[in-house]
Structure formats: C-alpha cells, structure tokens
Coordinates of C-alpha atoms and ligand atoms in Angstrom, one line a residue:
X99 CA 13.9 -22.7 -0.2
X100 CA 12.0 -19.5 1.3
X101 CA 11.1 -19.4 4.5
X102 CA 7.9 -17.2 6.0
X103 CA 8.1 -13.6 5.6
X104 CA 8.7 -12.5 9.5
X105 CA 6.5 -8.8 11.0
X106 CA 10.5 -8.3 13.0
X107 CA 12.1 -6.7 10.1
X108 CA 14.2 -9.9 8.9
X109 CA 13.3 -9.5 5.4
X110 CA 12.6 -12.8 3.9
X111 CA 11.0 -12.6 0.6
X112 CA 7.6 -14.3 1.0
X113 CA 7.3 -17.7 -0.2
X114 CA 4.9 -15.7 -3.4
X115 CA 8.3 -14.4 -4.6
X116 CA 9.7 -16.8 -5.7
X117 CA 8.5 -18.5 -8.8
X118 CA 6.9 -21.7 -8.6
X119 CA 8.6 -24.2 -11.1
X120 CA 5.1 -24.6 -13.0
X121 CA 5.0 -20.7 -13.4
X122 CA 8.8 -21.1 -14.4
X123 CA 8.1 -23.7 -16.8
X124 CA 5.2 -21.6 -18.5
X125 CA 6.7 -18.4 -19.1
X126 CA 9.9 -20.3 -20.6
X127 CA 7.5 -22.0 -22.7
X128 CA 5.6 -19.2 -23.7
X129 CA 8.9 -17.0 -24.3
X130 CA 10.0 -19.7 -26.5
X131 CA 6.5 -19.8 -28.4
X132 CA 6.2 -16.2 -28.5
X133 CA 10.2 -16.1 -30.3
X134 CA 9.1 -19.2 -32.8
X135 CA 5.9 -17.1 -33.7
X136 CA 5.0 -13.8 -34.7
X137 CA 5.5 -11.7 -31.3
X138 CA 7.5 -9.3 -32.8
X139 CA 12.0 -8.9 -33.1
X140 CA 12.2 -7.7 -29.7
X141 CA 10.2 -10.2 -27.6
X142 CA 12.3 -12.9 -29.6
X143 CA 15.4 -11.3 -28.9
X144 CA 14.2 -11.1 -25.0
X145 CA 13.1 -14.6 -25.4
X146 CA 16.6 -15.9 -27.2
X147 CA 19.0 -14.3 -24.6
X148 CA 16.5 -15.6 -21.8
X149 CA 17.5 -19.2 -23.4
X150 CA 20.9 -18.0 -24.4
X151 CA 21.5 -17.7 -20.6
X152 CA 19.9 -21.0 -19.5
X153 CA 21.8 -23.0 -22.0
X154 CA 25.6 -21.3 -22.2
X155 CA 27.8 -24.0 -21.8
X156 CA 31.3 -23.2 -20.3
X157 CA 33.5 -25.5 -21.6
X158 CA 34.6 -29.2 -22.0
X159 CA 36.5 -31.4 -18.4
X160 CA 39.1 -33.2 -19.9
X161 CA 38.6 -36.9 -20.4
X162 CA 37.1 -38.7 -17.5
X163 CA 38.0 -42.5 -16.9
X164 CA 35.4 -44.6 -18.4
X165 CA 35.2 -47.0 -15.5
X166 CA 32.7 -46.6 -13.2
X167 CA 32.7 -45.3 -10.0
X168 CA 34.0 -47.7 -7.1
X169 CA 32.4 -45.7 -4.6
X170 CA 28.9 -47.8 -3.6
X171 CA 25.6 -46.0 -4.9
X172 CA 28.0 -43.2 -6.7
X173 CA 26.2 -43.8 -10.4
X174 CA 22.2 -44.0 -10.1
X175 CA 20.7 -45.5 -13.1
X176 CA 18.0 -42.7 -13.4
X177 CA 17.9 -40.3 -16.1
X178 CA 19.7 -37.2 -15.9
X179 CA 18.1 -33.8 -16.0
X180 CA 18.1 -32.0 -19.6
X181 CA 20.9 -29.7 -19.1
X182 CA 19.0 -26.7 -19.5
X183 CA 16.7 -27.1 -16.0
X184 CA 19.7 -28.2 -14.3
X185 CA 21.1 -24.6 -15.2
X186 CA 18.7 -23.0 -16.0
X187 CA 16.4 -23.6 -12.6
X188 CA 18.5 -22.9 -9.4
X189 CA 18.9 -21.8 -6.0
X190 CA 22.0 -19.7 -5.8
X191 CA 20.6 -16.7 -3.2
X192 CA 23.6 -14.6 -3.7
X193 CA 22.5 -13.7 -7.1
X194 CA 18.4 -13.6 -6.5
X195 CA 15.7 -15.4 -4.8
X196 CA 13.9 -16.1 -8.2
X197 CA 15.3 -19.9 -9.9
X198 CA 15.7 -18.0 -13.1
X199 CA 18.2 -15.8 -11.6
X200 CA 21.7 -17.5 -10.7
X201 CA 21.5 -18.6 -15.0
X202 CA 20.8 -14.7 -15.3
X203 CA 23.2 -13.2 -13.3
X204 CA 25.9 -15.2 -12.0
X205 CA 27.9 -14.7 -14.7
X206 CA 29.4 -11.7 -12.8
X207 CA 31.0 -14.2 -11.0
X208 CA 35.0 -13.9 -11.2
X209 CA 36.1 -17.7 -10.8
X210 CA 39.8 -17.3 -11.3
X211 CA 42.0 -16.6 -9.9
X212 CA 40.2 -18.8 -7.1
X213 CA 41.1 -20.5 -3.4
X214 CA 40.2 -22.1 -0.9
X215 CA 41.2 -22.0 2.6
X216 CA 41.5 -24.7 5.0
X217 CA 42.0 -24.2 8.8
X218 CA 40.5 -24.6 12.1
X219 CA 41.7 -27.9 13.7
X220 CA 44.0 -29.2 11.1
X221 CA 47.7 -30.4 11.3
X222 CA 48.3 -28.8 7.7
X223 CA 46.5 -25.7 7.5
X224 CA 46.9 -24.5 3.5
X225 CA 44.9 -22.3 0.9
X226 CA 44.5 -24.3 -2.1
X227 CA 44.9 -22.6 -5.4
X228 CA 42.2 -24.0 -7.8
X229 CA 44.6 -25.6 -9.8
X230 CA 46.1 -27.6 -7.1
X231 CA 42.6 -28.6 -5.7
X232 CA 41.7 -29.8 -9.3
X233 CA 44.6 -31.8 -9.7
X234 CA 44.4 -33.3 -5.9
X235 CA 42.6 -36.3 -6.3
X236 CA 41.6 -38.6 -10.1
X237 CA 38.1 -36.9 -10.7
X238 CA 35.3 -39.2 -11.8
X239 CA 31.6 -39.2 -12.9
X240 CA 29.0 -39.6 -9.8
X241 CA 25.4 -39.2 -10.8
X242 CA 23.5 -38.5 -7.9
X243 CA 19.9 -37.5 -7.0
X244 CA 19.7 -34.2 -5.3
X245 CA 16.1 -33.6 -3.5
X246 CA 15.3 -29.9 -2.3
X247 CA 13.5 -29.2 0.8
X248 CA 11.0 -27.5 -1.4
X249 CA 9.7 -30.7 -2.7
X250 CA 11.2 -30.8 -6.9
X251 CA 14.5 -32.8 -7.5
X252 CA 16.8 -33.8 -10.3
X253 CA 19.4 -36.1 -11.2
X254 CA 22.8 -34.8 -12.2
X255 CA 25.8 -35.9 -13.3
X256 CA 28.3 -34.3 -11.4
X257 CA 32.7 -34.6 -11.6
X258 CA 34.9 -34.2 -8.9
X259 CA 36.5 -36.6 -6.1
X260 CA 35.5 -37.9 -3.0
X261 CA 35.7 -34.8 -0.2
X262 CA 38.1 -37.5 2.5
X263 CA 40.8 -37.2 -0.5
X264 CA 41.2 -33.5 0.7
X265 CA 40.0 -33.7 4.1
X266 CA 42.8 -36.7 5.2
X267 CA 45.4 -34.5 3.2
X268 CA 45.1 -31.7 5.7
X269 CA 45.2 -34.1 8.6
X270 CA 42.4 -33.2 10.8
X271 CA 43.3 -32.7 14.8
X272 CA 41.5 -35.3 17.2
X273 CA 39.2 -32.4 18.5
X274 CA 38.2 -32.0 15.4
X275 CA 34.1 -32.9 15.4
X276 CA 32.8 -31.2 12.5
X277 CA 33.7 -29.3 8.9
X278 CA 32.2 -25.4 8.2
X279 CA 31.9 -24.6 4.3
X280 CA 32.0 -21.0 3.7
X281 CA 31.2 -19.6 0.2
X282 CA 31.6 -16.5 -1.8
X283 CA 30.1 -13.3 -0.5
X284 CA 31.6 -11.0 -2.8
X285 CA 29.1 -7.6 -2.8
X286 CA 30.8 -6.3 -6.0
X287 CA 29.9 -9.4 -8.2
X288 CA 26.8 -11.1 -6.0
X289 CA 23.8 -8.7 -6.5
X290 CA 22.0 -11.2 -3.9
X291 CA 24.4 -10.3 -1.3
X292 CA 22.3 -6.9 -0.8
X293 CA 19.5 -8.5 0.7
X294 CA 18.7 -10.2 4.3
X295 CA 17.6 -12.8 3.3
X296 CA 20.7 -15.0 4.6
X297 CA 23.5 -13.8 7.2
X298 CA 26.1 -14.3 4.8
X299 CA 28.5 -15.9 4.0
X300 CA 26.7 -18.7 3.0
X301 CA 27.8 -21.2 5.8
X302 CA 27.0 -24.8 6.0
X303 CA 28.3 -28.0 7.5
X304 CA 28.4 -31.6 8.3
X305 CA 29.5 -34.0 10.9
X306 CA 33.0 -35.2 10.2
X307 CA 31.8 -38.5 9.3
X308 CA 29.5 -37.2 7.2
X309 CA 31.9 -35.1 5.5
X310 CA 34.3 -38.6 5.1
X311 CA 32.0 -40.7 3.4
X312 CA 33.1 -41.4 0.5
X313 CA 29.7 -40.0 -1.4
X314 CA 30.1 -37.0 -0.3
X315 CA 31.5 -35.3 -3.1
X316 CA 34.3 -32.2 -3.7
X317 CA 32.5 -31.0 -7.4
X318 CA 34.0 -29.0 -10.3
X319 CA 31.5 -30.0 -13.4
X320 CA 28.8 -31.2 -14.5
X321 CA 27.7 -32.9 -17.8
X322 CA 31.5 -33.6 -18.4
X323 CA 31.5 -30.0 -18.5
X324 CA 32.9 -27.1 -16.0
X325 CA 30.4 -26.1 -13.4
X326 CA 28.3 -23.5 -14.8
X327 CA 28.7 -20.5 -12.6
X328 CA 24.8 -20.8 -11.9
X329 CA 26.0 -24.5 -10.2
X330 CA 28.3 -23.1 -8.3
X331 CA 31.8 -22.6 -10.0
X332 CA 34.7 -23.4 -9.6
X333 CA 34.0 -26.1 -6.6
X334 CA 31.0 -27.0 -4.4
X335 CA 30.6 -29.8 -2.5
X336 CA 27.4 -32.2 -2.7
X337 CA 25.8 -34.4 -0.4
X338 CA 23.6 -36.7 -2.1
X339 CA 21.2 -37.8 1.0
X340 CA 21.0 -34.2 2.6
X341 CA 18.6 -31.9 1.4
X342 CA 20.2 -29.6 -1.4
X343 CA 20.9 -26.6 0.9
X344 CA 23.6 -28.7 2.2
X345 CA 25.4 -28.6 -1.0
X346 CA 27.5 -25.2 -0.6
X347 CA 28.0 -23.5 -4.0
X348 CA 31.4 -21.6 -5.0
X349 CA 33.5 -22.8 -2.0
X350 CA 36.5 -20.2 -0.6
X351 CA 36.9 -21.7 3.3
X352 CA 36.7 -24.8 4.9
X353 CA 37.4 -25.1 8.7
X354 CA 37.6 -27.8 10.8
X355 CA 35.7 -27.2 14.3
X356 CA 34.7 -28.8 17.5
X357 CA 31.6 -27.2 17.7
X358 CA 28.3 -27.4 15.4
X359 CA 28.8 -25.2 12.9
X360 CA 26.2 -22.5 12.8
X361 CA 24.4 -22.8 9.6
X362 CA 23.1 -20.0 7.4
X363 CA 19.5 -21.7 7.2
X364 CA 19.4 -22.4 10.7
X365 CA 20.5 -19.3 11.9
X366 CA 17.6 -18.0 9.6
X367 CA 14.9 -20.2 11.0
X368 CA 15.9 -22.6 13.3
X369 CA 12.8 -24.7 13.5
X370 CA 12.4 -25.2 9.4
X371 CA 16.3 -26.1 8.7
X372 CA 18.2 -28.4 10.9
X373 CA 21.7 -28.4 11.3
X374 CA 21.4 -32.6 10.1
X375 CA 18.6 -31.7 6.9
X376 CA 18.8 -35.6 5.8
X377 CA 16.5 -36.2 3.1
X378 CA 13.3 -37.6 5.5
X379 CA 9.8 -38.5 4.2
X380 CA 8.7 -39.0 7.7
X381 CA 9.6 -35.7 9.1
X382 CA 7.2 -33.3 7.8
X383 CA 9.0 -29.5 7.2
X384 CA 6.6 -27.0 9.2
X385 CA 5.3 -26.0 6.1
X386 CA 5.8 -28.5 3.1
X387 CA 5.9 -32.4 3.6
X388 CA 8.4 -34.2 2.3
X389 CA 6.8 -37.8 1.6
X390 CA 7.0 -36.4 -2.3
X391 CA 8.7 -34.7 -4.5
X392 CA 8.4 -33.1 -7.9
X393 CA 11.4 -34.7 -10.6
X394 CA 12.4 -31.7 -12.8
X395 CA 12.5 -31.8 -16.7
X396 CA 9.7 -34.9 -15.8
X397 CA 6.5 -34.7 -18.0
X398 CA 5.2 -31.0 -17.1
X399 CA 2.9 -30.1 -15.0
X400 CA 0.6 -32.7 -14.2
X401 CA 3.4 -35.5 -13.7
X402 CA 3.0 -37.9 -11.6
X403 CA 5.0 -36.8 -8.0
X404 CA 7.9 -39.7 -7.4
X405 CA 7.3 -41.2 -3.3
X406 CA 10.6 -39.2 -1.7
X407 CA 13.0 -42.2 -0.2
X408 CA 14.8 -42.4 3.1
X409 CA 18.3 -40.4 2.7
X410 CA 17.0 -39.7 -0.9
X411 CA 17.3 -43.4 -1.3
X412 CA 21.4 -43.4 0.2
X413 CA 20.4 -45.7 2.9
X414 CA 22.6 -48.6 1.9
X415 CA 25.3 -46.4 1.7
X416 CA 24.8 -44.1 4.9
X417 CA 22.0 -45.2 7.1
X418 CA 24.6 -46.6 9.5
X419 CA 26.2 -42.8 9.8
X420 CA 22.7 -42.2 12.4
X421 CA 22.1 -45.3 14.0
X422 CA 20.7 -44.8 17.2
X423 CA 19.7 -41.2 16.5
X424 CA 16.0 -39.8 16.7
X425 CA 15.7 -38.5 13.6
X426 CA 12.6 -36.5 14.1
X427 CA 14.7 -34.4 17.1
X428 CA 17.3 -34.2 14.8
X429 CA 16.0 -32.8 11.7
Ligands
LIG599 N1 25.1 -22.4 -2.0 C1 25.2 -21.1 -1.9 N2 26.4 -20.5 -1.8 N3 24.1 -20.3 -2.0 C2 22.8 -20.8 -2.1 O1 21.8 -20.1 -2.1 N4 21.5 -22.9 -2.4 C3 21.4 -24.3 -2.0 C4 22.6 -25.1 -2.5 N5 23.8 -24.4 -2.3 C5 22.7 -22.2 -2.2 C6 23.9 -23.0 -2.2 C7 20.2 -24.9 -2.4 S1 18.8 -24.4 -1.5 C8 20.1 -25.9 -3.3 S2 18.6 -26.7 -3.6 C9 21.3 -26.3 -4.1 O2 22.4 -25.4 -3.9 C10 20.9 -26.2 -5.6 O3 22.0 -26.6 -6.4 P1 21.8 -26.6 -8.0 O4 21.4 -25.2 -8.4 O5 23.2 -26.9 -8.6 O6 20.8 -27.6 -8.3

C-alpha cells in the first residue's frame, strides 16, 4: 500500500521498503529450511519464533450456525487462504510498514477492556462495550475475497454480522450522508504510530448506502477463530468490493457525518487513493494496474496472476449502489 517517497518532508517509506510478497515468501522459506537443517540452534530458534508469531492462534468463536449465509454473494466457493499468510502477511501500518510486522508486533495490542463509540448524526449516540457489540447481532461465517490496491489478494473466512444491524440500532439522522471509522492510535502499544507515514488515526469511510449493504460486514474472527490482533482485533469492518484499505482494522469510533469523510489514504495522496477505492480493473492506479492480481498462498512465485473482476466480482450484489456514476472520476 506505499505510496512515492515525497522530496517535502512527508516521510513515506519508499515503495523498496516494504517487502515484496515474493521476497516475503523466500526468506520464510529459507528460515524454515535453514531451522529443518543444519544452520545452527540459534538461527532455528530465530526461525521457530519467526513462525511461532505467524501461526499463534488466539482462541476458538463459539459455535457458529451451520446454515449458510442468507445474505446474496456472502460465502464465495474459492479456497480460503492457509491461515498462516492470512496472519502472517499484512498491512496493519500502526505496527510497521513491512507485511511481516503486524504478526510481529501487534501483540502489544491491549484488546480488552475495548469500545467503540458511536456519534455524529445519530438519534442514539452510545459507546459500545465489546461485549455488547458481540452479542448485538447472530454472527455468521462470510467468506469473502479481499483484493489490495497493491495487486495480491486472498480469500478469508471472516465472522461477524452485517454493519446495518448496528448502524439502524443507533438510528441515523436524515442529514446523515456518510459513516467515519476511526481506529486505534495508541503510541504506547502501536510502535507504527511514530512514523508519518499516515495522519493518524487511521480514518476511513463509506457512503451510507455503502455502509448498509448487507455485505458489508462488522468482523470479530476469522477461521472460526478470534481476530488475530495482526487482523485487526477485537472488530474491523470489511468491505468485500472496495480495495482492502477500506477495511479499518481495530475499530474505537464511528461517526455519522454529512460530509465526505476525509480519509487517511487520501489525505496522504489524493490522486492514488480515492475516497470510493472500488475494486476497478479498468481504472489504472497511477502507479500499479489493477486488471490483475496476485492470489496469496497460490502456487509461489511463478503462478499464474487471476484477471481482477469488477467490484472484486460483487457486482450482482452492489453494482446498482453507482449506477450512473463515472467511475474513472470517482476512483
Ligand atoms: N486498518 C488500520 N487501522 N491500519 C492499516 O494500516 N491497512 C489496510 C486495512 N485496514 C490498515 C487497516 C489495508 S492496506 C489492507 S490491505 C487491509 O487492512 C489488510 O487486512 P488483513 O491484514 O486482515 O488482510
């Protein structure tokens, strides 16, 4: 997700920063080669917590019905993601630009006792303990595709309930055009929070009928399991046919707005991250196109890049949301 490094002193890290998945993949090959072989106790030692981290599972969801969803195009038939790159490869910037980082150091990240606030143009303002939110809405299973604007994506099975569960609970004013997610910018536990690279809090937002379709998804786990802190414990939202910057990690605020929220991304750089950031084949990124993408955990490197689909292939579902709109002005 990096943008170019700027000569005005806003210090993104350059796009050579960040590791490519390919050089991702190798070295966590190679560590785990070098700790089956004979590179010494202390390189397999590195090598096991390096896996250790990637693959530390925090704890079972209780049951989930075994219907499926009723929500249209909620449960694609693709493959899921091995675990391990879903958690283990990330983009989590308040804990590092790298994609091993969130799965090495988020677990500073204190996730109880958590809220989250919701105001701005509502009837019923409230904070939410996490508890409450949990118990708010029947969670189900929604396996979704989730494409990044940096051309890789995965498929992940995700728990939680449909966002419009809380959003009509808080009865949203007439004025109200738009929802702001704000996440956790906690200096004492986020070592990413140190850098420029964001104006943080991490803020994103949608359109409010965006934010009340039904795909769009309120998440606490994954796999059946708790959202790894690396995923964005305790709750995140998701938004299947958005690029994956959308999806705010490790919610605390949402507000309800009449203006356009101003994103983090596009306060960043305007002309690479719109405020709309639909999944698009047709609307090149300045620097990356997006008629492609890489699928994660698929076949290594030299696999065979998947053709990226119109709103990551949620046009049945949401196409109608922009009818009319000139998707290429808004990006
Ligand atoms: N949320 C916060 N708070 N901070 C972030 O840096 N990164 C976004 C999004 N949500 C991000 C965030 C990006 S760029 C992506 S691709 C997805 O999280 C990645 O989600 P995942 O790690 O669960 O796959």
């Amino acid at each position: 997700m990096l943008i170019k490094t700027r000569r005005d002193g806003f210090n993104h890290p350059a796009a050579s920063e960040i590791t490519p998945q390919a050089a991702y993949r190798q070295r966590r090959d190679l560590l785990r080669l070098m700790a089956g072989g004979a590179a010494g106790a202390a390189l397999a030692a590195w090598a096991s917590r390096e896996a250790m981290a990637a693959v530390q599972r925090p704890g079972k969801l209780p049951a989930l019905p075994s219907q499926p969803s009723a929500v249209a195009g909620a449960v694609t038939m693709e493959k899921p993601t091995p675990y391990e790159d879903a958690t283990g490869y990330n983009n989590f910037y308040e804990f590092g630009t790298d994609k091993a980082d969130p799965a090495q150091n988020a677990h500073t990240l204190r996730t109880a006792p958590w809220a989250v606030e919701i105001d701005g143009l509502v009837k019923k303002p409230a904070k939410f303990a996490l508890d409450d939110l949990l118990k708010l809405a029947p969670q189900e299973e929604r396996i979704y595709r989730l494409r990044c604007v940096e051309g890789w994506s995965m498929v992940i099975p995700w728990v939680g309930y449909s966002l419009a569960e809380l959003v009509r609970r808080v009865e949203p004013l007439g004025s109200a055009k738009f929802v702001e997610f704000h996440t956790l910018a906690d200096r004492a536990t986020m070592p990413g929070i140190r850098s420029s690279v964001l104006d943080w809090p991490y803020v994103e937002g949608l359109r409010m009928d965006e934010a009340l379709h039904p795909l769009t998804l309120l998440s606490f786990g994954m796999y059946g399991e708790v959202l790894p802190k690396q995923n964005g414990a305790p709750v995140r939202v998701v938004v299947p046919w958005k690029y994956g910057f959308k999806s705010a990690k490790s919610l605390v605020r949402i507000r309800f707005t009449e203006q356009e929220p101003k994103t983090a991304w596009n306060k960043a750089a305007a002309n690479e991250y719109g405020f709309y950031s639909n999944v698009n084949p047709d609307v090149a990124h300045p620097r990356w196109s997006q008629a492609t993408e890489r699928r994660i955990g698929e076949g290594g490197l030299f696999a065979k890049r998947r053709k990226t689909l119109l709103f990551n292939g949620y046009e049945a579902q949401v196409g109608q949301l922009y009818a009319g709109m000139d998707l290429k002005k808004n990006y």
